[in-house]
Amino acid sequence: MSNFNRRTFFKVSAGTIIGLTAGGISLSALAAEQLKLDDPLAAAMKYTHKSEVEGQNCANCNLVQGEDGQKWRPCAIFPGKLVASEGWCAAWVKKVAA
């Protein structure tokens, strides 16, 4: 194998690994779906897409993940599902100030 072929091989290999990794991250982000109200866990936790409890919603809950400002975000209570930032459930815990 000449140096040119070896370099080409490593470039292609590195590009493939990076592409598969980035693609896997993108696919896992797309795989999360919005939590449905008829989901058994959502029903058990009294989840709703629009909070009726003043001052409490998923956006200011300590269990919600993701970036502030997103309409739908992951939550530790509902793995693989996204909750509405305006939503609420019985597991709500006040977000700890950073």
mmCIF file of N, CA and C in Angstrom:
data_model
loop_
_atom_site.group_PDB
_atom_site.id
_atom_site.type_symbol
_atom_site.label_atom_id
_atom_site.label_comp_id
_atom_site.label_asym_id
_atom_site.label_seq_id
_atom_site.Cartn_x
_atom_site.Cartn_y
_atom_site.Cartn_z
ATOM 1 N N MET A 1 0.851 -1.178 0.000
ATOM 2 C CA MET A 1 0.000 0.000 0.000
ATOM 3 C C MET A 1 0.896 1.239 0.000
ATOM 4 N N SER A 2 0.690 2.115 -0.948
ATOM 5 C CA SER A 2 1.509 3.325 -1.012
ATOM 6 C C SER A 2 0.991 4.343 0.008
ATOM 7 N N ASN A 3 1.801 5.411 0.264
ATOM 8 C CA ASN A 3 1.385 6.448 1.214
ATOM 9 C C ASN A 3 0.095 7.120 0.791
ATOM 10 N N PHE A 4 -0.062 7.350 -0.511
ATOM 11 C CA PHE A 4 -1.284 7.992 -0.998
ATOM 12 C C PHE A 4 -2.504 7.139 -0.660
ATOM 13 N N ASN A 5 -2.430 5.850 -0.910
ATOM 14 C CA ASN A 5 -3.560 4.960 -0.627
ATOM 15 C C ASN A 5 -3.825 4.858 0.872
ATOM 16 N N ARG A 6 -2.763 4.820 1.648
ATOM 17 C CA ARG A 6 -2.922 4.743 3.096
ATOM 18 C C ARG A 6 -3.591 6.010 3.626
ATOM 19 N N ARG A 7 -3.152 7.173 3.139
ATOM 20 C CA ARG A 7 -3.766 8.440 3.558
ATOM 21 C C ARG A 7 -5.240 8.489 3.153
ATOM 22 N N THR A 8 -5.505 8.096 1.938
ATOM 23 C CA THR A 8 -6.895 8.090 1.457
ATOM 24 C C THR A 8 -7.745 7.168 2.320
ATOM 25 N N PHE A 9 -7.212 6.008 2.630
ATOM 26 C CA PHE A 9 -7.932 5.053 3.467
ATOM 27 C C PHE A 9 -8.264 5.666 4.836
ATOM 28 N N PHE A 10 -7.281 6.304 5.472
ATOM 29 C CA PHE A 10 -7.518 6.897 6.789
ATOM 30 C C PHE A 10 -8.495 8.065 6.720
ATOM 31 N N LYS A 11 -8.421 8.872 5.658
ATOM 32 C CA LYS A 11 -9.364 9.979 5.499
ATOM 33 C C LYS A 11 -10.787 9.465 5.344
ATOM 34 N N VAL A 12 -10.952 8.467 4.501
ATOM 35 C CA VAL A 12 -12.280 7.894 4.271
ATOM 36 C C VAL A 12 -12.794 7.227 5.550
ATOM 37 N N SER A 13 -11.919 6.509 6.245
ATOM 38 C CA SER A 13 -12.318 5.843 7.491
ATOM 39 C C SER A 13 -12.741 6.853 8.548
ATOM 40 N N ALA A 14 -11.949 7.900 8.715
ATOM 41 C CA ALA A 14 -12.274 8.930 9.708
ATOM 42 C C ALA A 14 -13.581 9.628 9.341
ATOM 43 N N GLY A 15 -13.759 9.937 8.069
ATOM 44 C CA GLY A 15 -14.990 10.578 7.620
ATOM 45 C C GLY A 15 -16.204 9.695 7.850
ATOM 46 N N THR A 16 -16.043 8.410 7.604
ATOM 47 C CA THR A 16 -17.136 7.464 7.816
ATOM 48 C C THR A 16 -17.503 7.378 9.291
ATOM 49 N N ILE A 17 -16.506 7.287 10.153
ATOM 50 C CA ILE A 17 -16.762 7.196 11.594
ATOM 51 C C ILE A 17 -17.456 8.458 12.086
ATOM 52 N N ILE A 18 -16.974 9.616 11.663
ATOM 53 C CA ILE A 18 -17.596 10.884 12.066
ATOM 54 C C ILE A 18 -19.028 10.961 11.541
ATOM 55 N N GLY A 19 -19.230 10.563 10.296
ATOM 56 C CA GLY A 19 -20.559 10.587 9.697
ATOM 57 C C GLY A 19 -21.525 9.663 10.413
ATOM 58 N N LEU A 20 -21.089 8.459 10.743
ATOM 59 C CA LEU A 20 -21.954 7.526 11.461
ATOM 60 C C LEU A 20 -22.283 8.024 12.858
ATOM 61 N N THR A 21 -21.299 8.608 13.528
ATOM 62 C CA THR A 21 -21.528 9.127 14.872
ATOM 63 C C THR A 21 -22.511 10.294 14.836
ATOM 64 N N ALA A 22 -22.271 11.252 13.975
ATOM 65 C CA ALA A 22 -23.164 12.411 13.869
ATOM 66 C C ALA A 22 -24.544 11.978 13.416
ATOM 67 N N GLY A 23 -24.612 11.042 12.495
ATOM 68 C CA GLY A 23 -25.895 10.527 12.034
ATOM 69 C C GLY A 23 -26.643 9.818 13.141
ATOM 70 N N GLY A 24 -25.929 9.069 13.964
ATOM 71 C CA GLY A 24 -26.566 8.375 15.089
ATOM 72 C C GLY A 24 -27.130 9.347 16.095
ATOM 73 N N ILE A 25 -26.410 10.433 16.354
ATOM 74 C CA ILE A 25 -26.900 11.452 17.277
ATOM 75 C C ILE A 25 -28.150 12.108 16.712
ATOM 76 N N SER A 26 -28.127 12.424 15.432
ATOM 77 C CA SER A 26 -29.280 13.059 14.796
ATOM 78 C C SER A 26 -30.483 12.129 14.813
ATOM 79 N N LEU A 27 -30.272 10.858 14.518
ATOM 80 C CA LEU A 27 -31.378 9.911 14.503
ATOM 81 C C LEU A 27 -31.954 9.706 15.893
ATOM 82 N N SER A 28 -31.116 9.677 16.917
ATOM 83 C CA SER A 28 -31.648 9.493 18.267
ATOM 84 C C SER A 28 -32.439 10.717 18.702
ATOM 85 N N ALA A 29 -32.033 11.909 18.267
ATOM 86 C CA ALA A 29 -32.789 13.109 18.590
ATOM 87 C C ALA A 29 -34.136 13.093 17.882
ATOM 88 N N LEU A 30 -34.165 12.612 16.650
ATOM 89 C CA LEU A 30 -35.415 12.542 15.911
ATOM 90 C C LEU A 30 -36.308 11.422 16.421
ATOM 91 N N ALA A 31 -35.710 10.406 17.058
ATOM 92 C CA ALA A 31 -36.482 9.266 17.524
ATOM 93 C C ALA A 31 -37.405 9.630 18.687
ATOM 94 N N ALA A 32 -37.064 10.647 19.451
ATOM 95 C CA ALA A 32 -37.914 11.055 20.565
ATOM 96 C C ALA A 32 -39.215 11.613 20.013
ATOM 97 N N GLU A 33 -40.321 11.185 20.602
ATOM 98 C CA GLU A 33 -41.618 11.661 20.146
ATOM 99 C C GLU A 33 -42.328 12.400 21.273
ATOM 100 N N GLN A 34 -43.275 13.204 20.901
ATOM 101 C CA GLN A 34 -44.030 13.969 21.888
ATOM 102 C C GLN A 34 -44.872 13.014 22.733
ATOM 103 N N LEU A 35 -44.890 13.291 24.023
ATOM 104 C CA LEU A 35 -45.655 12.475 24.952
ATOM 105 C C LEU A 35 -47.142 12.658 24.685
ATOM 106 N N LYS A 36 -47.843 11.554 24.564
ATOM 107 C CA LYS A 36 -49.281 11.600 24.321
ATOM 108 C C LYS A 36 -50.030 11.501 25.649
ATOM 109 N N LEU A 37 -51.145 12.161 25.732
ATOM 110 C CA LEU A 37 -51.918 12.175 26.973
ATOM 111 C C LEU A 37 -52.452 10.800 27.345
ATOM 112 N N ASP A 38 -52.647 9.923 26.354
ATOM 113 C CA ASP A 38 -53.167 8.586 26.652
ATOM 114 C C ASP A 38 -52.070 7.580 26.983
ATOM 115 N N ASP A 39 -50.819 8.026 27.036
ATOM 116 C CA ASP A 39 -49.709 7.166 27.459
ATOM 117 C C ASP A 39 -49.969 6.753 28.910
ATOM 118 N N PRO A 40 -49.827 5.467 29.253
ATOM 119 C CA PRO A 40 -50.125 5.007 30.614
ATOM 120 C C PRO A 40 -49.340 5.750 31.705
ATOM 121 N N LEU A 41 -48.053 6.011 31.471
ATOM 122 C CA LEU A 41 -47.260 6.721 32.465
ATOM 123 C C LEU A 41 -47.710 8.174 32.574
ATOM 124 N N ALA A 42 -48.036 8.784 31.437
ATOM 125 C CA ALA A 42 -48.520 10.170 31.444
ATOM 126 C C ALA A 42 -49.818 10.263 32.250
ATOM 127 N N ALA A 43 -50.702 9.308 32.047
ATOM 128 C CA ALA A 43 -51.962 9.300 32.782
ATOM 129 C C ALA A 43 -51.713 9.101 34.276
ATOM 130 N N ALA A 44 -50.803 8.199 34.621
ATOM 131 C CA ALA A 44 -50.500 7.943 36.032
ATOM 132 C C ALA A 44 -49.887 9.166 36.708
ATOM 133 N N MET A 45 -49.107 9.941 35.950
ATOM 134 C CA MET A 45 -48.460 11.127 36.502
ATOM 135 C C MET A 45 -49.310 12.385 36.324
ATOM 136 N N LYS A 46 -50.532 12.225 35.804
ATOM 137 C CA LYS A 46 -51.478 13.338 35.591
ATOM 138 C C LYS A 46 -50.875 14.418 34.689
ATOM 139 N N TYR A 47 -50.113 13.965 33.687
ATOM 140 C CA TYR A 47 -49.478 14.894 32.760
ATOM 141 C C TYR A 47 -50.519 15.596 31.905
ATOM 142 N N THR A 48 -50.294 16.870 31.659
ATOM 143 C CA THR A 48 -51.103 17.659 30.743
ATOM 144 C C THR A 48 -50.186 18.554 29.922
ATOM 145 N N HIS A 49 -50.578 18.838 28.682
ATOM 146 C CA HIS A 49 -49.748 19.675 27.805
ATOM 147 C C HIS A 49 -49.783 21.144 28.214
ATOM 148 N N LYS A 50 -50.771 21.558 28.982
ATOM 149 C CA LYS A 50 -50.912 22.956 29.410
ATOM 150 C C LYS A 50 -51.166 22.959 30.915
ATOM 151 N N SER A 51 -50.224 23.492 31.662
ATOM 152 C CA SER A 51 -50.325 23.516 33.120
ATOM 153 C C SER A 51 -51.492 24.378 33.587
ATOM 154 N N GLU A 52 -52.205 23.870 34.592
ATOM 155 C CA GLU A 52 -53.272 24.631 35.226
ATOM 156 C C GLU A 52 -52.862 25.042 36.640
ATOM 157 N N VAL A 53 -51.618 24.747 37.009
ATOM 158 C CA VAL A 53 -51.097 25.084 38.327
ATOM 159 C C VAL A 53 -50.234 26.338 38.169
ATOM 160 N N GLU A 54 -50.636 27.402 38.808
ATOM 161 C CA GLU A 54 -49.937 28.677 38.657
ATOM 162 C C GLU A 54 -48.475 28.575 39.102
ATOM 163 N N GLY A 55 -47.579 29.045 38.235
ATOM 164 C CA GLY A 55 -46.153 29.075 38.559
ATOM 165 C C GLY A 55 -45.445 27.746 38.393
ATOM 166 N N GLN A 56 -46.147 26.708 37.941
ATOM 167 C CA GLN A 56 -45.526 25.405 37.746
ATOM 168 C C GLN A 56 -45.773 24.941 36.313
ATOM 169 N N ASN A 57 -44.696 24.652 35.599
ATOM 170 C CA ASN A 57 -44.788 24.037 34.278
ATOM 171 C C ASN A 57 -43.484 23.299 34.006
ATOM 172 N N CYS A 58 -43.472 22.539 32.948
ATOM 173 C CA CYS A 58 -42.284 21.737 32.643
ATOM 174 C C CYS A 58 -41.038 22.600 32.419
ATOM 175 N N ALA A 59 -41.203 23.796 31.895
ATOM 176 C CA ALA A 59 -40.064 24.672 31.626
ATOM 177 C C ALA A 59 -39.339 25.065 32.906
ATOM 178 N N ASN A 60 -40.052 25.143 34.043
ATOM 179 C CA ASN A 60 -39.382 25.513 35.293
ATOM 180 C C ASN A 60 -39.308 24.336 36.268
ATOM 181 N N CYS A 61 -39.329 23.123 35.718
ATOM 182 C CA CYS A 61 -39.193 21.899 36.526
ATOM 183 C C CYS A 61 -37.737 21.428 36.489
ATOM 184 N N ASN A 62 -37.252 20.916 37.584
ATOM 185 C CA ASN A 62 -35.872 20.442 37.683
ATOM 186 C C ASN A 62 -35.641 19.159 36.875
ATOM 187 N N LEU A 63 -36.695 18.441 36.522
ATOM 188 C CA LEU A 63 -36.559 17.162 35.828
ATOM 189 C C LEU A 63 -36.471 17.299 34.312
ATOM 190 N N VAL A 64 -36.866 18.463 33.790
ATOM 191 C CA VAL A 64 -36.840 18.658 32.340
ATOM 192 C C VAL A 64 -35.402 18.854 31.883
ATOM 193 N N GLN A 65 -35.118 18.394 30.683
ATOM 194 C CA GLN A 65 -33.768 18.471 30.124
ATOM 195 C C GLN A 65 -33.807 19.299 28.844
ATOM 196 N N GLY A 66 -32.707 19.427 28.177
ATOM 197 C CA GLY A 66 -32.661 20.186 26.934
ATOM 198 C C GLY A 66 -32.414 21.654 27.204
ATOM 199 N N GLU A 67 -32.557 22.447 26.149
ATOM 200 C CA GLU A 67 -32.254 23.869 26.234
ATOM 201 C C GLU A 67 -33.498 24.691 26.517
ATOM 202 N N ASP A 68 -33.338 25.748 27.308
ATOM 203 C CA ASP A 68 -34.437 26.667 27.578
ATOM 204 C C ASP A 68 -34.943 27.252 26.270
ATOM 205 N N GLY A 69 -36.235 27.478 26.204
ATOM 206 C CA GLY A 69 -36.827 28.091 25.024
ATOM 207 C C GLY A 69 -37.388 27.099 24.019
ATOM 208 N N GLN A 70 -37.059 25.821 24.163
ATOM 209 C CA GLN A 70 -37.614 24.820 23.260
ATOM 210 C C GLN A 70 -39.059 24.528 23.651
ATOM 211 N N LYS A 71 -39.932 24.364 22.658
ATOM 212 C CA LYS A 71 -41.340 24.099 22.930
ATOM 213 C C LYS A 71 -41.543 22.684 23.486
ATOM 214 N N TRP A 72 -40.793 21.722 22.993
ATOM 215 C CA TRP A 72 -40.850 20.329 23.459
ATOM 216 C C TRP A 72 -39.460 19.918 23.904
ATOM 217 N N ARG A 73 -39.371 19.326 25.105
ATOM 218 C CA ARG A 73 -38.069 18.965 25.672
ATOM 219 C C ARG A 73 -38.127 17.587 26.312
ATOM 220 N N PRO A 74 -36.980 16.903 26.399
ATOM 221 C CA PRO A 74 -36.931 15.613 27.086
ATOM 222 C C PRO A 74 -37.142 15.788 28.592
ATOM 223 N N CYS A 75 -37.630 14.745 29.228
ATOM 224 C CA CYS A 75 -37.866 14.775 30.673
ATOM 225 C C CYS A 75 -37.375 13.466 31.283
ATOM 226 N N ALA A 76 -36.790 13.547 32.468
ATOM 227 C CA ALA A 76 -36.264 12.361 33.148
ATOM 228 C C ALA A 76 -37.372 11.385 33.536
ATOM 229 N N ILE A 77 -38.580 11.851 33.723
ATOM 230 C CA ILE A 77 -39.697 10.990 34.118
ATOM 231 C C ILE A 77 -40.210 10.168 32.943
ATOM 232 N N PHE A 78 -40.129 10.722 31.743
ATOM 233 C CA PHE A 78 -40.667 10.065 30.546
ATOM 234 C C PHE A 78 -39.549 9.793 29.543
ATOM 235 N N PRO A 79 -38.749 8.747 29.749
ATOM 236 C CA PRO A 79 -37.610 8.473 28.864
ATOM 237 C C PRO A 79 -38.049 8.257 27.416
ATOM 238 N N GLY A 80 -37.307 8.877 26.498
ATOM 239 C CA GLY A 80 -37.582 8.723 25.081
ATOM 240 C C GLY A 80 -38.761 9.543 24.582
ATOM 241 N N LYS A 81 -39.332 10.356 25.441
ATOM 242 C CA LYS A 81 -40.482 11.188 25.070
ATOM 243 C C LYS A 81 -40.149 12.656 25.312
ATOM 244 N N LEU A 82 -40.869 13.519 24.619
ATOM 245 C CA LEU A 82 -40.714 14.959 24.796
ATOM 246 C C LEU A 82 -41.970 15.510 25.450
ATOM 247 N N VAL A 83 -41.794 16.401 26.412
ATOM 248 C CA VAL A 83 -42.924 17.041 27.087
ATOM 249 C C VAL A 83 -43.014 18.496 26.651
ATOM 250 N N ALA A 84 -44.216 19.034 26.711
ATOM 251 C CA ALA A 84 -44.427 20.439 26.343
ATOM 252 C C ALA A 84 -43.858 21.328 27.434
ATOM 253 N N SER A 85 -43.171 22.387 27.050
ATOM 254 C CA SER A 85 -42.620 23.314 28.040
ATOM 255 C C SER A 85 -43.721 23.927 28.894
ATOM 256 N N GLU A 86 -44.904 24.062 28.332
ATOM 257 C CA GLU A 86 -46.050 24.613 29.068
ATOM 258 C C GLU A 86 -46.799 23.537 29.846
ATOM 259 N N GLY A 87 -46.343 22.294 29.757
ATOM 260 C CA GLY A 87 -47.017 21.174 30.402
ATOM 261 C C GLY A 87 -46.758 21.091 31.891
ATOM 262 N N TRP A 88 -47.320 20.043 32.504
ATOM 263 C CA TRP A 88 -47.167 19.827 33.940
ATOM 264 C C TRP A 88 -47.461 18.370 34.251
ATOM 265 N N CYS A 89 -46.830 17.830 35.301
ATOM 266 C CA CYS A 89 -47.185 16.504 35.818
ATOM 267 C C CYS A 89 -46.978 16.496 37.327
ATOM 268 N N ALA A 90 -47.452 15.454 37.964
ATOM 269 C CA ALA A 90 -47.415 15.347 39.421
ATOM 270 C C ALA A 90 -45.991 15.234 39.973
ATOM 271 N N ALA A 91 -45.015 14.969 39.116
ATOM 272 C CA ALA A 91 -43.625 14.849 39.571
ATOM 273 C C ALA A 91 -42.899 16.192 39.545
ATOM 274 N N TRP A 92 -43.612 17.282 39.261
ATOM 275 C CA TRP A 92 -42.976 18.603 39.135
ATOM 276 C C TRP A 92 -42.165 18.934 40.370
ATOM 277 N N VAL A 93 -40.918 19.395 40.154
ATOM 278 C CA VAL A 93 -40.013 19.819 41.226
ATOM 279 C C VAL A 93 -39.417 21.163 40.800
ATOM 280 N N LYS A 94 -39.438 22.113 41.693
ATOM 281 C CA LYS A 94 -38.933 23.454 41.368
ATOM 282 C C LYS A 94 -37.487 23.368 40.897
ATOM 283 N N LYS A 95 -37.191 24.059 39.784
ATOM 284 C CA LYS A 95 -35.846 24.065 39.211
ATOM 285 C C LYS A 95 -34.898 24.772 40.170
ATOM 286 N N VAL A 96 -33.742 24.162 40.374
ATOM 287 C CA VAL A 96 -32.718 24.712 41.246
ATOM 288 C C VAL A 96 -32.024 25.858 40.520
ATOM 289 N N ALA A 97 -31.926 26.997 41.151
ATOM 290 C CA ALA A 97 -31.243 28.156 40.551
ATOM 291 C C ALA A 97 -29.756 27.862 40.433
ATOM 292 N N ALA A 98 -29.213 28.182 39.278
ATOM 293 C CA ALA A 98 -27.785 27.904 39.042
ATOM 294 C C ALA A 98 -26.900 28.978 39.596
#
